[in-house]
Coordinates of C-alpha atoms in Angstrom, one line a residue:
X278 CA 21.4 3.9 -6.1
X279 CA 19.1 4.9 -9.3
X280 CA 21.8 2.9 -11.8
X281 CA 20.4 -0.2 -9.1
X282 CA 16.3 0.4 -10.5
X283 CA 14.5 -1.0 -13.5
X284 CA 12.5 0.2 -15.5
X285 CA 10.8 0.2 -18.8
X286 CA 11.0 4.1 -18.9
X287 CA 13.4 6.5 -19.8
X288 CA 16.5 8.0 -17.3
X289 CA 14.4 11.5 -16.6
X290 CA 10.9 10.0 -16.1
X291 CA 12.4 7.2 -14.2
X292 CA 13.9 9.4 -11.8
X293 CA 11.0 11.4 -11.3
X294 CA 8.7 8.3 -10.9
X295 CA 11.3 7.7 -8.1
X296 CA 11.2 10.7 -6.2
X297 CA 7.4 10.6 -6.3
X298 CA 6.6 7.5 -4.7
X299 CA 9.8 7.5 -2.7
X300 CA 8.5 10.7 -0.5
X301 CA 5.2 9.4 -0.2
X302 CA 6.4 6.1 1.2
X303 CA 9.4 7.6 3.2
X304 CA 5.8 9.1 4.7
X305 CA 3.7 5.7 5.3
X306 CA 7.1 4.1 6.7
X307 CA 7.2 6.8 9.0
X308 CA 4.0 6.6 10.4
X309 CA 4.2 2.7 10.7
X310 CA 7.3 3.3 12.6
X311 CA 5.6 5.7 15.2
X312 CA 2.6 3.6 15.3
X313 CA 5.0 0.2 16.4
X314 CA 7.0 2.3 18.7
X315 CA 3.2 2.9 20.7
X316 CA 3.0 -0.5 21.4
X317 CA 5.6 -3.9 22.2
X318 CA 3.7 -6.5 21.6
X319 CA 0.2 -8.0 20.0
X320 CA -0.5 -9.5 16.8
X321 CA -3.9 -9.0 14.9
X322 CA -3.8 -12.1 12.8
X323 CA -3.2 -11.3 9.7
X324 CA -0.8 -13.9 7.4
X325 CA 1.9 -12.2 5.2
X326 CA 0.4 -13.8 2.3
X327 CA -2.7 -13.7 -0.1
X328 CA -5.0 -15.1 1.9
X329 CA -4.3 -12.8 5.2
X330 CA -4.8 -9.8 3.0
X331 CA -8.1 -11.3 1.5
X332 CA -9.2 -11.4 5.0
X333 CA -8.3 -7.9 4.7
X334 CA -10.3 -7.3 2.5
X335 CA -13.1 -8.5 4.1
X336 CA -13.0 -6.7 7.2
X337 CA -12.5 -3.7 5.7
X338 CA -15.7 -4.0 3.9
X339 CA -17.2 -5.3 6.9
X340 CA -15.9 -2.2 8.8
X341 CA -16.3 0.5 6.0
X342 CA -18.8 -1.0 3.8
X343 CA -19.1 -2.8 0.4
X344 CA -19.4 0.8 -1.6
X345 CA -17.0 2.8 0.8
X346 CA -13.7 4.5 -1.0
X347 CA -10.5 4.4 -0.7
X348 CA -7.1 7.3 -1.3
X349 CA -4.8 4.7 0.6
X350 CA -4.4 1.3 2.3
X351 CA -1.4 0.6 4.0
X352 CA -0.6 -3.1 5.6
X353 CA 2.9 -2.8 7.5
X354 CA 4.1 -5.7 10.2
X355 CA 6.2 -5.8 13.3
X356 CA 7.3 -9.0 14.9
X357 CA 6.5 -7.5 18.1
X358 CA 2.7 -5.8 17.5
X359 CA 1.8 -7.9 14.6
X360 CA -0.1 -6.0 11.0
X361 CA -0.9 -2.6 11.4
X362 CA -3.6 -0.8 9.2
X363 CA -3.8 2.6 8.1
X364 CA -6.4 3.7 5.7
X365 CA -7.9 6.9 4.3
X366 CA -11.8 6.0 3.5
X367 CA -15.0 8.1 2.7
X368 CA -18.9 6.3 2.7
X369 CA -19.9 9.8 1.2
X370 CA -17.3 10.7 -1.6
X371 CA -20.0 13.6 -2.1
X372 CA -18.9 15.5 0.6
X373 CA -15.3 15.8 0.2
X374 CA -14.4 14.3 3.3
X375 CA -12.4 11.7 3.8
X376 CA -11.3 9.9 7.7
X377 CA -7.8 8.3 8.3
X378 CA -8.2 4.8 10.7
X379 CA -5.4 3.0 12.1
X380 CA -5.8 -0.6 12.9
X381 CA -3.8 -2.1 15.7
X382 CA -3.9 -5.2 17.9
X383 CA -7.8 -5.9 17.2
X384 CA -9.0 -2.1 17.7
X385 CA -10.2 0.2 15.1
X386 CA -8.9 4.0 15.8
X387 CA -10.2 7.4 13.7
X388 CA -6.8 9.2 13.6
X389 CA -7.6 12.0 11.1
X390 CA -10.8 13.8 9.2
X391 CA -9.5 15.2 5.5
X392 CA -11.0 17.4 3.4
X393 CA -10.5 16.9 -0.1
X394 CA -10.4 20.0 -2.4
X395 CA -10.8 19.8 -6.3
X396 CA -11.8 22.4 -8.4
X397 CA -14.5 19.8 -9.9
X398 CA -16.1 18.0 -6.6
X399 CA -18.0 15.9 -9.2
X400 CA -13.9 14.2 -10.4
X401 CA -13.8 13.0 -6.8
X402 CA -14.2 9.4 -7.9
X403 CA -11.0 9.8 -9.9
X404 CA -9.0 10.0 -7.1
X405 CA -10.1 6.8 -5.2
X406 CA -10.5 3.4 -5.7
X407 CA -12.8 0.7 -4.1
X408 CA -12.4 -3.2 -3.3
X409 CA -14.7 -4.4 -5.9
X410 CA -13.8 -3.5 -9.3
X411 CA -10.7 -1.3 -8.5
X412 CA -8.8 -3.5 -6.3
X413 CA -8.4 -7.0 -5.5
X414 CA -7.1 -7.6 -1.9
X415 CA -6.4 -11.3 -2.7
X416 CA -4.4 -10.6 -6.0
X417 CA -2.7 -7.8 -4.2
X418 CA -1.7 -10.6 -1.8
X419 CA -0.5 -12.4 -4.6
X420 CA 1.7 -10.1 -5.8
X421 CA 3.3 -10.0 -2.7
X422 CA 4.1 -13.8 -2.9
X423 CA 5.5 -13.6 -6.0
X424 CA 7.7 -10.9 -4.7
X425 CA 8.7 -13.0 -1.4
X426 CA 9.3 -15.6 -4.2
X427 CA 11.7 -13.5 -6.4
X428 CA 13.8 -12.7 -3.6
X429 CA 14.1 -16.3 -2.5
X430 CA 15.5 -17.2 -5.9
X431 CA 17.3 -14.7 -7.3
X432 CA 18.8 -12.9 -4.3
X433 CA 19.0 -16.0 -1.5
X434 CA 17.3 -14.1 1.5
X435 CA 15.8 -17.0 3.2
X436 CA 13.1 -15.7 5.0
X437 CA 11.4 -12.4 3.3
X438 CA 9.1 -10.7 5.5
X439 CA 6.5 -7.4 4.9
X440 CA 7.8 -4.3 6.5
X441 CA 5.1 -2.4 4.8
X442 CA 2.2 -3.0 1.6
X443 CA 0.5 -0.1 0.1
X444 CA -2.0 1.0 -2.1
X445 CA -2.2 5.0 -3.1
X446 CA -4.3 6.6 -5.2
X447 CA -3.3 8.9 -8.2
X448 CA -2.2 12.5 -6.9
X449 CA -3.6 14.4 -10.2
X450 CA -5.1 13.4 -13.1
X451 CA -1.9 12.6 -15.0
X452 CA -1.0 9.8 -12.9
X453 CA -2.4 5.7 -13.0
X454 CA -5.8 5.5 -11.0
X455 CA -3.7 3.8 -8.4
X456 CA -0.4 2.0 -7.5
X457 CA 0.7 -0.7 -5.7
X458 CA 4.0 -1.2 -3.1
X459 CA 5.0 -3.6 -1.4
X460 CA 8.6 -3.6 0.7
X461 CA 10.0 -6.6 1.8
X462 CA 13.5 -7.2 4.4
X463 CA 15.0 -9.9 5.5
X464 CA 13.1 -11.6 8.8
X465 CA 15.8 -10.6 11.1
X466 CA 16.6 -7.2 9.6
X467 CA 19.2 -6.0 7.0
X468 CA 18.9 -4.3 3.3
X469 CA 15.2 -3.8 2.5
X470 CA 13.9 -4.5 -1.2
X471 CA 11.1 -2.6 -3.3
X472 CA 8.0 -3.9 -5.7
X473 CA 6.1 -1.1 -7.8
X474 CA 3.0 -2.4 -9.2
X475 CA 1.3 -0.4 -12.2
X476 CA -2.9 -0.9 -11.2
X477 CA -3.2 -3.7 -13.8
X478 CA -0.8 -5.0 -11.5
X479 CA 2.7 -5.6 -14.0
X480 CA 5.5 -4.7 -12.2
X481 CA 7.2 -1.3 -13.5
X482 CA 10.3 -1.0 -10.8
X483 CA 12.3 -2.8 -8.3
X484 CA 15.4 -2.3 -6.5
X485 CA 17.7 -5.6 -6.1

């Protein structure tokens, strides 16, 4: 329930800071669904903790380049085909198109080709962010310790573990340049918990 959210914000812009990033991950948790679903069993590697999503970070500059750009990064896990990718990325921001990858049991798959339509093609930037002064994949790992942490502590569930981490960037020039998600469950199923990150990466909203 809404009454169950923090938040730093008033009733009427809390709510509609809820039904904003609550559609657009209902989205991302549906596609990691479909992708696990694919496939019963793998894992890529990855650990659920600040140092497997450095290594993230890594390969996807290795993959993408150190310059490449980003409108979303999502990390999602499933005990039975290990961290699953999904990322929307353009080398040429110029050219308004952007390709969607899904990373799954070591391969690298192009899913979808977007074409990105702005009324200024030059306030492209805006809308992305990259892995060198934007985002730190280590610190966004971080965060997700601290969360593991927090639930630990204050709410006794013994074994936190991912179901999905994201990074979107802003929908219009209103919004933050980005934000960050991470949702966390307990290791063998049961009420799943929330973390919203502002981009300087202070926590804005949780659900306990």
């Amino acid at each position: 329930m809404l009454n169950d959210y923090f938040c730093g914000v008033s009733r009427d812009k809390q709510c509609k800071i809820m039904k904003k990033n609550l559609l657009r991950i209902a989205a991302l948790l549906i596609s990691a669904a479909a992708m696990v679903a694919m496939y019963s069993c793998g894992n890529s590697g990855y650990t659920q903790d600040s140092k497997g999503f450095a290594r993230i970070g890594e390969d996807l500059k290795k993959k993408f380049g150190e310059d490449a750009l980003y409108s979303k990064i999502a990390i999602s896990y499933d005990k039975n085909v290990g961290t699953i990718l999904n990322v929307e990325v353009t080398q040429e921001p110029s050219s308004m198109k952007m390709w969607g990858w899904t990373f799954m049991k070591g391969v690298w798959d192009k899913t979808t080709e977007i074409t990105v339509e702005l009324e200024d093609p030059a306030d492209i930037r805006q809308f992305l962010f990259d892995l060198n002064t934007d985002v730190n994949m280590e610190k966004f790992g971080e965060m997700l310790d601290s969360a593991k942490k927090r639930l630990v502590e204050e709410k006794n569930v013994p074994k936190p573990t991912l179901s999905i981490a994201s990074i979107m960037a802003r929908d219009n020039s209103e919004d933050e340049h980005f934000k960050e998600f991470i949702n966390l469950k307990p290791e063998n199923g049961g009420t799943s918990y929330d973390f919203f990150y502002h981009a300087n990466r202070e926590l804005y909203l949780f659900n306990f």
